[in-house]
Amino acid sequence: MIFEKTVIVTNDQDGESFVAALDLKSGAVVWKSPRGNGANPNIAAAYCTPVVHALADGTPELLLTSQSHGVSSIDPRTGAANWRAPVYDKRMIASAVVAGELVIGSCGSGAGTGNYLTAIRLGGHGDVSKTHVAYTLKRATPYVPTPLYLDGRLYYVSDGGIASAIEAATGKQLWSERLPRAEFFGSPVLIDGKIYAPSVGGEMFVLATGDAFQQLARNPLGEGTHSTP
């Protein structure tokens, strides 16, 4: 990803891992932050896209997810570590999602067993796993697809095809419905207040946002997809 005049490269892998910033013009290393001090330093593989979040005073932080560090925050200007919440015992693929005063992370397995989602209060220093966890949800939570946040609600689609909405601040479930004959690897996106979710089987489900479930459309794509629109 691009941050100011650098390209941020994440290299969370099983083994020696790091996050680095490269000069956008020359490719020179501006900073390199090792990732070997997490709860599981030898199980670090992750597939998330990092997220830049601005604190109340405008200071930027880079939010990442990995099994080793859980959800973690580093300074994108220097690579210095701010905080981490290593509260996940399975692989993390979905990217972090900022939802008001919380950041959402989820983990799971290819078998679909043991998936869960955790909301962590932003801020703090060092390991915040015992002080900043707001809630954990274990029913129909995503492993691969990244959730969405809009107007106080968190929306997500599980790999197995269950679409859900919760009150982001509390974790209270608003609705949860199974989408017929559908599995998901691609993440849903928001367009004009509607949720577009592409299924593995090659259909684009269009859902309404709000406190009640409503499927607006189910459009064939002509072929299967694992990609996010």
Coordinates of N, CA and C in Angstrom, one line a residue:
M1 N 0.8 -1.2 0.0 CA 0.0 0.0 0.0 C 0.9 1.2 0.0
I2 N 0.3 2.4 -0.4 CA 1.1 3.6 -0.5 C 0.7 4.5 0.8
F3 N 1.8 5.0 1.4 CA 1.6 5.9 2.5 C 2.6 7.1 2.3
E4 N 2.0 8.3 2.1 CA 2.8 9.5 1.8 C 3.8 9.2 0.7
K5 N 5.1 9.2 0.9 CA 6.0 9.0 -0.2 C 6.7 7.6 -0.1
T6 N 6.0 6.7 0.5 CA 6.6 5.3 0.7 C 5.6 4.3 0.2
V7 N 6.1 3.1 -0.1 CA 5.3 1.9 -0.3 C 5.5 1.0 0.9
I8 N 4.4 0.6 1.6 CA 4.4 -0.2 2.7 C 4.3 -1.7 2.3
V9 N 5.3 -2.5 2.7 CA 5.3 -3.9 2.3 C 5.2 -4.8 3.5
T10 N 4.2 -5.6 3.6 CA 4.0 -6.5 4.7 C 4.6 -7.9 4.3
N11 N 5.4 -8.5 5.2 CA 6.0 -9.8 5.0 C 5.8 -10.7 6.2
D12 N 4.5 -10.8 6.6 CA 4.2 -11.7 7.7 C 4.1 -13.1 7.1
Q13 N 5.1 -13.9 7.5 CA 5.1 -15.3 7.0 C 5.6 -16.2 8.2
D14 N 5.5 -17.5 7.9 CA 6.0 -18.5 8.9 C 7.5 -18.5 8.8
G15 N 8.1 -17.9 9.8 CA 9.5 -17.7 9.9 C 9.8 -16.3 10.1
E16 N 11.0 -15.8 9.6 CA 11.4 -14.4 9.8 C 10.5 -13.5 9.1
S17 N 9.9 -12.5 9.8 CA 8.9 -11.7 9.2 C 9.2 -10.2 9.5
F18 N 8.6 -9.3 8.7 CA 8.9 -7.9 8.9 C 7.8 -7.1 8.1
V19 N 7.7 -5.8 8.5 CA 7.0 -4.8 7.7 C 8.0 -3.8 7.3
A20 N 8.0 -3.3 6.1 CA 9.0 -2.3 5.6 C 8.3 -1.2 4.8
A21 N 9.0 -0.1 4.8 CA 8.6 1.1 4.0 C 9.7 1.3 3.0
L22 N 9.3 1.4 1.7 CA 10.3 1.7 0.7 C 10.0 3.0 0.1
D23 N 11.1 3.7 -0.2 CA 10.9 5.0 -0.9 C 10.2 4.8 -2.2
L24 N 9.2 5.6 -2.5 CA 8.3 5.5 -3.6 C 9.1 5.6 -4.9
K25 N 10.1 6.5 -5.0 CA 10.8 6.8 -6.2 C 12.0 5.8 -6.4
S26 N 12.8 5.6 -5.3 CA 14.0 4.9 -5.5 C 13.9 3.4 -5.1
G27 N 13.0 3.1 -4.2 CA 12.9 1.7 -3.7 C 13.8 1.5 -2.5
A28 N 14.5 2.5 -2.0 CA 15.4 2.4 -0.9 C 14.5 2.1 0.4
V29 N 15.1 1.3 1.3 CA 14.4 1.0 2.6 C 14.4 2.2 3.5
V30 N 13.2 2.7 3.8 CA 13.1 3.9 4.7 C 13.1 3.4 6.2
W31 N 12.4 2.3 6.4 CA 12.4 1.7 7.7 C 12.0 0.2 7.6
K32 N 12.4 -0.6 8.5 CA 12.1 -2.0 8.5 C 11.8 -2.5 9.9
S33 N 10.6 -3.0 10.1 CA 10.2 -3.3 11.5 C 10.1 -4.8 11.6
P34 N 10.9 -5.5 12.5 CA 10.8 -6.9 12.6 C 9.4 -7.3 13.3
R35 N 9.0 -8.5 12.9 CA 7.7 -9.0 13.5 C 7.8 -10.3 14.3
G36 N 9.0 -10.4 14.9 CA 9.3 -11.7 15.6 C 9.0 -11.7 17.1
N37 N 8.3 -10.6 17.6 CA 8.0 -10.6 19.1 C 6.5 -10.8 19.4
G38 N 5.8 -11.5 18.6 CA 4.4 -11.7 18.8 C 4.2 -12.9 19.8
A39 N 3.0 -13.2 20.0 CA 2.7 -14.4 20.9 C 3.1 -15.7 20.3
N40 N 3.1 -15.8 19.0 CA 3.5 -17.0 18.3 C 4.5 -16.6 17.2
P41 N 5.7 -16.4 17.5 CA 6.7 -15.8 16.6 C 7.0 -16.7 15.4
N42 N 6.7 -18.0 15.5 CA 7.0 -18.9 14.4 C 5.8 -19.2 13.6
I43 N 4.6 -18.6 14.0 CA 3.4 -18.8 13.2 C 2.9 -17.4 12.8
A44 N 3.5 -16.8 11.9 CA 3.2 -15.4 11.6 C 2.5 -15.2 10.3
A45 N 2.3 -16.2 9.5 CA 1.7 -16.0 8.2 C 0.4 -15.3 8.2
A46 N 0.3 -14.3 7.3 CA -1.0 -13.5 7.3 C -1.1 -13.0 5.9
Y47 N -2.4 -12.6 5.5 CA -2.7 -12.3 4.1 C -3.5 -11.0 4.1
C48 N -3.5 -10.2 5.1 CA -4.3 -9.0 5.2 C -3.7 -7.8 4.4
T49 N -4.5 -6.9 4.0 CA -4.0 -5.6 3.5 C -4.0 -4.6 4.7
P50 N -2.9 -4.0 5.0 CA -2.9 -3.1 6.1 C -3.8 -1.9 5.9
V51 N -4.2 -1.3 7.0 CA -5.2 -0.2 7.0 C -4.5 1.0 7.7
V52 N -4.6 2.2 7.1 CA -4.1 3.4 7.8 C -5.3 4.0 8.5
H53 N -5.1 4.3 9.8 CA -6.2 4.9 10.6 C -5.6 6.2 11.2
A54 N -6.4 7.2 11.2 CA -5.9 8.5 11.9 C -6.5 8.6 13.3
L55 N -5.6 8.8 14.2 CA -6.1 9.0 15.6 C -6.8 10.4 15.8
A56 N -7.3 10.6 16.9 CA -8.1 11.8 17.1 C -7.3 13.1 16.9
D57 N -6.0 13.0 17.2 CA -5.1 14.2 17.0 C -4.5 14.2 15.6
G58 N -4.9 13.3 14.7 CA -4.5 13.3 13.3 C -3.2 12.4 13.1
T59 N -2.7 11.9 14.2 CA -1.5 11.0 14.1 C -1.9 9.7 13.4
P60 N -1.2 9.2 12.3 CA -1.6 8.0 11.7 C -1.0 6.8 12.4
E61 N -1.8 5.7 12.2 CA -1.3 4.4 12.7 C -1.6 3.4 11.6
L62 N -0.8 2.4 11.5 CA -1.0 1.3 10.5 C -1.5 0.1 11.3
L63 N -2.7 -0.4 10.9 CA -3.3 -1.6 11.6 C -3.1 -2.8 10.7
L64 N -2.6 -3.9 11.3 CA -2.4 -5.1 10.6 C -3.0 -6.3 11.4
T65 N -3.2 -7.4 10.7 CA -3.7 -8.6 11.4 C -2.7 -9.8 11.0
S66 N -2.4 -10.6 12.0 CA -1.7 -11.8 11.8 C -1.9 -12.7 13.0
Q67 N -1.7 -14.0 12.8 CA -1.9 -14.9 13.9 C -0.9 -14.7 15.0
S68 N 0.3 -14.3 14.7 CA 1.4 -14.0 15.7 C 1.1 -12.8 16.5
H69 N 0.7 -11.7 15.9 CA 0.5 -10.5 16.6 C -1.0 -10.1 16.9
G70 N -1.9 -10.9 16.3 CA -3.3 -10.6 16.3 C -3.6 -9.3 15.6
V71 N -4.3 -8.4 16.1 CA -4.4 -7.0 15.6 C -3.3 -6.2 16.2
S72 N -2.6 -5.5 15.4 CA -1.5 -4.7 15.9 C -1.4 -3.3 15.2
S73 N -0.8 -2.4 15.9 CA -0.6 -1.0 15.4 C 0.8 -0.6 15.3
I74 N 1.3 -0.1 14.2 CA 2.6 0.5 14.1 C 2.6 1.9 13.5
D75 N 3.6 2.6 13.8 CA 3.7 4.0 13.2 C 4.1 3.9 11.8
P76 N 3.3 4.3 10.8 CA 3.7 4.1 9.4 C 4.8 5.1 9.0
R77 N 5.2 6.1 9.8 CA 6.3 7.0 9.5 C 7.6 6.4 9.9
T78 N 7.6 5.6 11.0 CA 8.9 5.1 11.5 C 9.0 3.6 11.6
G79 N 7.9 2.9 11.6 CA 7.9 1.5 11.9 C 7.8 1.1 13.3
A80 N 7.8 2.1 14.2 CA 7.8 1.7 15.6 C 6.5 1.1 16.0
A81 N 6.5 0.1 16.9 CA 5.3 -0.6 17.3 C 4.6 0.2 18.4
N82 N 3.3 0.3 18.2 CA 2.4 1.0 19.2 C 1.8 0.0 20.2
W83 N 1.0 -0.9 19.7 CA 0.4 -1.9 20.5 C 0.0 -3.1 19.7
R84 N -0.4 -4.2 20.4 CA -0.8 -5.4 19.7 C -1.8 -6.2 20.7
A85 N -2.6 -6.9 20.0 CA -3.6 -7.7 20.8 C -3.6 -9.2 20.2
P86 N -2.6 -10.0 20.7 CA -2.5 -11.4 20.2 C -3.5 -12.3 20.8
V87 N -4.8 -12.1 20.4 CA -5.9 -12.9 21.1 C -6.5 -13.9 20.1
Y88 N -5.7 -14.3 19.0 CA -6.3 -15.1 18.0 C -5.4 -16.4 17.9
D89 N -6.0 -17.6 17.9 CA -5.3 -18.8 17.9 C -5.3 -19.5 16.5
K90 N -5.8 -18.8 15.5 CA -5.9 -19.4 14.2 C -5.4 -18.3 13.2
R91 N -5.2 -18.8 11.9 CA -4.7 -17.9 10.9 C -5.7 -16.7 10.6
M92 N -5.1 -15.6 10.3 CA -5.9 -14.4 10.0 C -5.7 -14.0 8.6
I93 N -6.7 -13.9 7.8 CA -6.7 -13.5 6.4 C -7.4 -12.2 6.2
A94 N -8.5 -12.0 6.8 CA -9.3 -10.7 6.6 C -8.5 -9.6 7.2
S95 N -8.7 -8.4 6.5 CA -8.0 -7.2 7.0 C -8.7 -6.6 8.2
A96 N -8.0 -5.8 9.0 CA -8.6 -5.1 10.1 C -9.7 -4.1 9.6
V97 N -10.7 -3.9 10.4 CA -11.8 -2.9 10.0 C -12.0 -2.0 11.2
V98 N -11.8 -0.7 11.0 CA -12.1 0.3 12.1 C -13.6 0.5 12.2
A99 N -14.1 0.3 13.3 CA -15.6 0.5 13.5 C -15.8 1.4 14.7
G100 N -15.8 2.7 14.5 CA -15.9 3.7 15.6 C -14.7 3.7 16.4
E101 N -14.8 3.4 17.7 CA -13.7 3.3 18.6 C -13.1 2.0 18.7
L102 N -13.5 1.0 17.9 CA -13.0 -0.3 17.9 C -12.3 -0.7 16.6
V103 N -11.5 -1.7 16.7 CA -11.0 -2.3 15.4 C -11.4 -3.8 15.5
I104 N -11.8 -4.3 14.3 CA -12.3 -5.7 14.2 C -11.3 -6.6 13.6
G105 N -11.1 -7.7 14.1 CA -10.2 -8.7 13.5 C -10.9 -10.1 13.6
S106 N -10.7 -11.0 12.6 CA -11.3 -12.3 12.7 C -10.2 -13.4 12.3
C107 N -10.4 -14.6 12.7 CA -9.5 -15.7 12.4 C -10.3 -16.9 12.1
G108 N -9.7 -18.0 11.6 CA -10.4 -19.2 11.3 C -9.6 -20.2 10.7
S109 N -10.2 -21.2 10.1 CA -9.5 -22.3 9.5 C -10.2 -22.7 8.2
G110 N -9.5 -23.3 7.3 CA -10.1 -23.7 6.0 C -11.2 -24.7 6.2
A111 N -11.2 -25.4 7.2 CA -12.3 -26.4 7.5 C -13.6 -25.7 8.0
G112 N -13.5 -24.4 8.3 CA -14.6 -23.6 8.8 C -14.9 -23.8 10.3
T113 N -14.0 -24.5 11.0 CA -14.3 -24.7 12.4 C -13.5 -23.8 13.3
G114 N -14.1 -23.3 14.3 CA -13.3 -22.5 15.3 C -13.2 -21.1 14.9
N115 N -13.9 -20.6 13.9 CA -13.8 -19.2 13.4 C -14.3 -18.3 14.5
Y116 N -13.7 -17.1 14.7 CA -14.3 -16.1 15.6 C -13.8 -14.7 15.3
L117 N -14.6 -13.8 15.7 CA -14.4 -12.3 15.5 C -14.2 -11.6 16.8
T118 N -13.2 -10.7 16.9 CA -13.0 -10.0 18.1 C -12.9 -8.5 17.9
A119 N -13.6 -7.7 18.7 CA -13.5 -6.3 18.7 C -12.5 -5.8 19.8
I120 N -11.6 -4.9 19.4 CA -10.6 -4.5 20.3 C -10.6 -2.9 20.3
R121 N -10.6 -2.4 21.5 CA -10.6 -0.9 21.7 C -9.3 -0.4 21.2
L122 N -9.4 0.7 20.4 CA -8.2 1.3 19.8 C -7.4 2.0 20.9
G123 N -6.1 2.1 20.7 CA -5.2 2.8 21.6 C -4.4 1.8 22.5
G124 N -3.7 2.4 23.4 CA -2.9 1.6 24.4 C -1.5 1.5 24.0
H125 N -0.7 0.7 24.7 CA 0.7 0.5 24.5 C 1.1 -0.9 24.8
G126 N 2.0 -1.5 24.0 CA 2.4 -2.9 24.2 C 1.3 -3.9 24.0
D127 N 1.3 -4.9 24.8 CA 0.3 -6.0 24.7 C -1.0 -5.5 25.4
V128 N -2.1 -5.3 24.7 CA -3.3 -4.9 25.2 C -4.4 -6.0 25.3
S129 N -4.0 -7.2 25.1 CA -5.0 -8.3 25.0 C -5.8 -8.5 26.3
K130 N -5.3 -8.1 27.4 CA -6.0 -8.3 28.7 C -6.8 -7.1 29.1
T131 N -6.7 -6.0 28.3 CA -7.3 -4.7 28.7 C -8.3 -4.2 27.7
H132 N -8.1 -4.5 26.4 CA -8.8 -3.8 25.3 C -9.8 -4.6 24.5
V133 N -10.0 -5.9 24.9 CA -10.9 -6.7 24.1 C -12.4 -6.3 24.6
A134 N -13.2 -5.8 23.6 CA -14.5 -5.4 23.9 C -15.5 -6.6 23.9
Y135 N -15.4 -7.4 22.9 CA -16.3 -8.6 22.8 C -15.7 -9.6 21.8
T136 N -16.2 -10.8 21.8 CA -15.8 -11.9 20.9 C -17.1 -12.6 20.4
L137 N -17.2 -12.8 19.1 CA -18.4 -13.5 18.5 C -17.9 -14.8 17.8
K138 N -18.6 -15.9 18.0 CA -18.2 -17.2 17.4 C -19.2 -17.8 16.5
R139 N -20.3 -17.1 16.2 CA -21.3 -17.7 15.4 C -21.2 -17.1 14.0
A140 N -21.1 -17.9 13.0 CA -21.1 -17.5 11.5 C -20.2 -16.3 11.2
T141 N -19.0 -16.3 11.8 CA -18.1 -15.2 11.5 C -17.2 -15.6 10.4
P142 N -16.6 -14.6 9.7 CA -15.8 -14.9 8.5 C -14.4 -15.2 8.8
Y143 N -13.8 -16.0 8.0 CA -12.4 -16.4 8.0 C -11.7 -15.6 6.9
V144 N -12.1 -15.7 5.7 CA -11.4 -15.0 4.6 C -12.0 -13.7 4.2
P145 N -13.4 -13.5 4.1 CA -13.9 -12.2 3.7 C -13.7 -11.2 4.8
T146 N -13.4 -9.9 4.4 CA -13.3 -8.8 5.4 C -14.6 -8.2 5.6
P147 N -15.0 -7.9 6.9 CA -16.3 -7.2 7.1 C -16.4 -5.8 6.6
L148 N -17.5 -5.2 6.8 CA -17.8 -3.8 6.4 C -18.4 -3.0 7.6
Y149 N -18.1 -1.7 7.6 CA -18.6 -0.9 8.7 C -19.3 0.3 8.1
L150 N -20.5 0.6 8.5 CA -21.3 1.7 8.1 C -22.3 2.2 9.1
D151 N -22.3 3.4 9.5 CA -23.3 4.0 10.3 C -23.6 3.2 11.6
G152 N -22.5 2.8 12.3 CA -22.6 2.1 13.5 C -22.9 0.6 13.5
R153 N -23.0 0.1 12.3 CA -23.3 -1.3 12.1 C -22.1 -2.0 11.4
L154 N -21.8 -3.2 11.8 CA -20.8 -4.1 11.1 C -21.5 -5.2 10.4
Y155 N -21.2 -5.3 9.1 CA -21.8 -6.3 8.2 C -20.7 -7.3 7.8
Y156 N -21.1 -8.6 7.8 CA -20.1 -9.5 7.3 C -20.8 -10.8 6.7
V157 N -20.1 -11.4 5.8 CA -20.5 -12.7 5.2 C -19.6 -13.8 5.5
S158 N -20.0 -14.8 6.1 CA -19.1 -15.9 6.4 C -18.7 -16.7 5.2
D159 N -17.7 -17.4 5.3 CA -17.2 -18.2 4.1 C -18.3 -19.2 3.7
G160 N -19.1 -19.7 4.7 CA -20.1 -20.7 4.4 C -21.4 -20.1 3.9
G161 N -21.5 -18.7 3.8 CA -22.7 -18.1 3.2 C -23.7 -17.6 4.1
I162 N -23.4 -17.2 5.3 CA -24.3 -16.6 6.2 C -24.0 -15.1 6.3
A163 N -24.9 -14.3 5.9 CA -24.8 -12.8 6.0 C -25.3 -12.3 7.4
S164 N -24.6 -11.4 8.0 CA -25.0 -10.9 9.3 C -24.7 -9.5 9.5
A165 N -25.5 -8.9 10.4 CA -25.2 -7.5 10.8 C -25.3 -7.4 12.3
I166 N -24.3 -6.6 12.9 CA -24.3 -6.5 14.3 C -24.2 -5.0 14.6
E167 N -24.6 -4.6 15.9 CA -24.3 -3.3 16.4 C -22.8 -3.3 16.7
A168 N -22.0 -2.5 16.0 CA -20.6 -2.6 16.1 C -20.1 -2.3 17.5
A169 N -20.7 -1.3 18.2 CA -20.2 -0.9 19.5 C -20.3 -2.0 20.6
T170 N -21.4 -2.9 20.4 CA -21.7 -3.8 21.5 C -21.6 -5.3 21.1
G171 N -21.7 -5.6 19.8 CA -21.7 -6.9 19.3 C -23.1 -7.5 19.2
K172 N -24.1 -6.7 19.5 CA -25.5 -7.2 19.5 C -25.9 -7.5 18.1
Q173 N -26.4 -8.7 17.9 CA -26.8 -9.1 16.5 C -28.1 -8.5 16.1
L174 N -28.1 -7.9 14.9 CA -29.3 -7.3 14.3 C -30.0 -8.2 13.4
W175 N -29.3 -9.0 12.6 CA -29.9 -10.0 11.7 C -28.8 -10.9 11.2
S176 N -29.2 -12.1 10.9 CA -28.3 -13.2 10.3 C -29.1 -14.1 9.4
E177 N -28.8 -14.2 8.2 CA -29.5 -15.0 7.2 C -28.6 -15.8 6.3
R178 N -29.0 -17.0 6.0 CA -28.2 -17.8 5.1 C -28.5 -17.4 3.6
L179 N -27.5 -17.1 2.8 CA -27.7 -16.9 1.4 C -27.7 -18.2 0.7
P180 N -28.7 -18.4 -0.2 CA -28.9 -19.8 -0.7 C -27.7 -20.3 -1.6
R181 N -27.3 -21.5 -1.3 CA -26.3 -22.2 -2.1 C -25.1 -21.3 -2.5
A182 N -24.5 -20.7 -1.5 CA -23.4 -19.7 -1.7 C -22.3 -19.9 -0.7
E183 N -21.0 -19.8 -1.2 CA -19.8 -19.7 -0.4 C -19.1 -18.5 -0.8
F184 N -18.2 -18.0 0.1 CA -17.5 -16.7 -0.2 C -16.1 -16.7 0.2
F185 N -15.2 -16.3 -0.7 CA -13.8 -16.0 -0.5 C -13.6 -14.5 -0.7
G186 N -14.2 -13.9 -1.7 CA -14.1 -12.5 -1.9 C -14.8 -11.7 -0.8
S187 N -14.3 -10.5 -0.6 CA -14.9 -9.7 0.5 C -16.0 -8.8 -0.1
P188 N -17.1 -8.6 0.7 CA -18.2 -7.7 0.2 C -17.7 -6.2 0.1
V189 N -18.3 -5.4 -0.7 CA -18.0 -4.0 -0.8 C -19.3 -3.2 -0.7
L190 N -19.1 -1.9 -0.3 CA -20.2 -1.0 -0.2 C -20.2 -0.1 -1.4
I191 N -21.4 0.0 -2.0 CA -21.6 1.0 -3.1 C -23.0 1.6 -3.0
D192 N -23.0 2.9 -2.8 CA -24.2 3.7 -2.6 C -25.1 3.1 -1.5
G193 N -24.5 2.7 -0.4 CA -25.2 2.2 0.7 C -25.8 0.8 0.5
K194 N -25.3 0.1 -0.5 CA -25.7 -1.3 -0.7 C -24.5 -2.2 -0.6
I195 N -24.7 -3.5 -0.1 CA -23.6 -4.4 0.0 C -23.6 -5.3 -1.2
Y196 N -22.4 -5.4 -1.9 CA -22.2 -6.3 -3.0 C -21.3 -7.4 -2.6
A197 N -21.7 -8.7 -2.6 CA -21.0 -9.8 -2.2 C -20.9 -10.9 -3.3
P198 N -19.7 -11.1 -3.8 CA -19.5 -12.1 -4.9 C -19.2 -13.5 -4.4
S199 N -20.0 -14.4 -4.8 CA -19.9 -15.8 -4.3 C -18.9 -16.6 -5.1
V200 N -18.4 -17.7 -4.5 CA -17.5 -18.6 -5.2 C -18.1 -19.2 -6.5
G201 N -19.4 -19.4 -6.4 CA -20.1 -20.0 -7.5 C -20.4 -19.0 -8.6
G202 N -20.1 -17.8 -8.5 CA -20.3 -16.8 -9.6 C -21.6 -16.1 -9.6
E203 N -22.0 -15.6 -8.4 CA -23.2 -14.8 -8.3 C -22.9 -13.6 -7.5
M204 N -23.4 -12.4 -7.8 CA -23.3 -11.2 -7.1 C -24.5 -11.0 -6.3
F205 N -24.4 -11.2 -5.0 CA -25.6 -10.9 -4.1 C -25.5 -9.4 -3.7
V206 N -26.7 -8.8 -3.8 CA -26.8 -7.4 -3.4 C -27.8 -7.3 -2.2
L207 N -27.3 -6.8 -1.1 CA -28.1 -6.7 0.2 C -28.2 -5.3 0.6
A208 N -29.3 -5.0 1.3 CA -29.6 -3.7 1.8 C -28.8 -3.6 3.1
T209 N -28.4 -2.3 3.5 CA -27.9 -2.1 4.8 C -29.0 -1.6 5.7
G210 N -28.8 -1.7 7.0 CA -29.9 -1.4 7.9 C -30.1 -2.4 9.0
D211 N -31.2 -2.2 9.8 CA -31.5 -3.1 10.9 C -32.3 -4.4 10.5
A212 N -32.6 -4.5 9.2 CA -33.4 -5.7 8.8 C -32.7 -6.3 7.5
F213 N -32.7 -7.6 7.4 CA -32.2 -8.2 6.2 C -33.0 -8.0 5.0
Q214 N -32.4 -7.7 3.9 CA -33.2 -7.6 2.7 C -32.2 -7.9 1.5
Q215 N -32.5 -9.0 0.8 CA -31.8 -9.3 -0.4 C -32.4 -8.5 -1.6
L216 N -31.6 -7.6 -2.2 CA -32.1 -6.8 -3.3 C -32.0 -7.4 -4.7
A217 N -30.9 -8.2 -4.8 CA -30.7 -8.8 -6.1 C -29.7 -10.0 -6.0
R218 N -29.7 -10.9 -7.0 CA -28.8 -12.0 -7.1 C -28.5 -12.2 -8.6
N219 N -27.3 -11.7 -9.0 CA -27.0 -11.6 -10.4 C -25.9 -12.5 -10.8
P220 N -26.1 -13.3 -11.9 CA -25.1 -14.2 -12.4 C -23.9 -13.5 -13.0
L221 N -22.7 -13.9 -12.6 CA -21.5 -13.3 -13.2 C -20.9 -14.1 -14.4
G222 N -21.4 -15.3 -14.6 CA -21.0 -16.1 -15.8 C -19.9 -17.0 -15.5
E223 N -19.2 -16.9 -14.3 CA -18.1 -17.8 -13.9 C -17.9 -17.6 -12.4
G224 N -17.2 -18.5 -11.8 CA -16.9 -18.4 -10.4 C -15.8 -17.4 -10.1
T225 N -15.8 -17.0 -8.9 CA -14.8 -16.0 -8.5 C -14.4 -16.1 -7.0
H226 N -13.1 -15.9 -6.7 CA -12.6 -15.8 -5.4 C -12.2 -14.3 -5.1
S227 N -12.4 -13.4 -6.0 CA -11.9 -12.1 -5.9 C -12.9 -11.1 -5.2
T228 N -12.3 -10.0 -4.7 CA -13.1 -8.9 -4.2 C -13.3 -7.9 -5.3
P229 N -14.5 -7.4 -5.5 CA -14.7 -6.4 -6.5 C -13.9 -5.1 -6.3

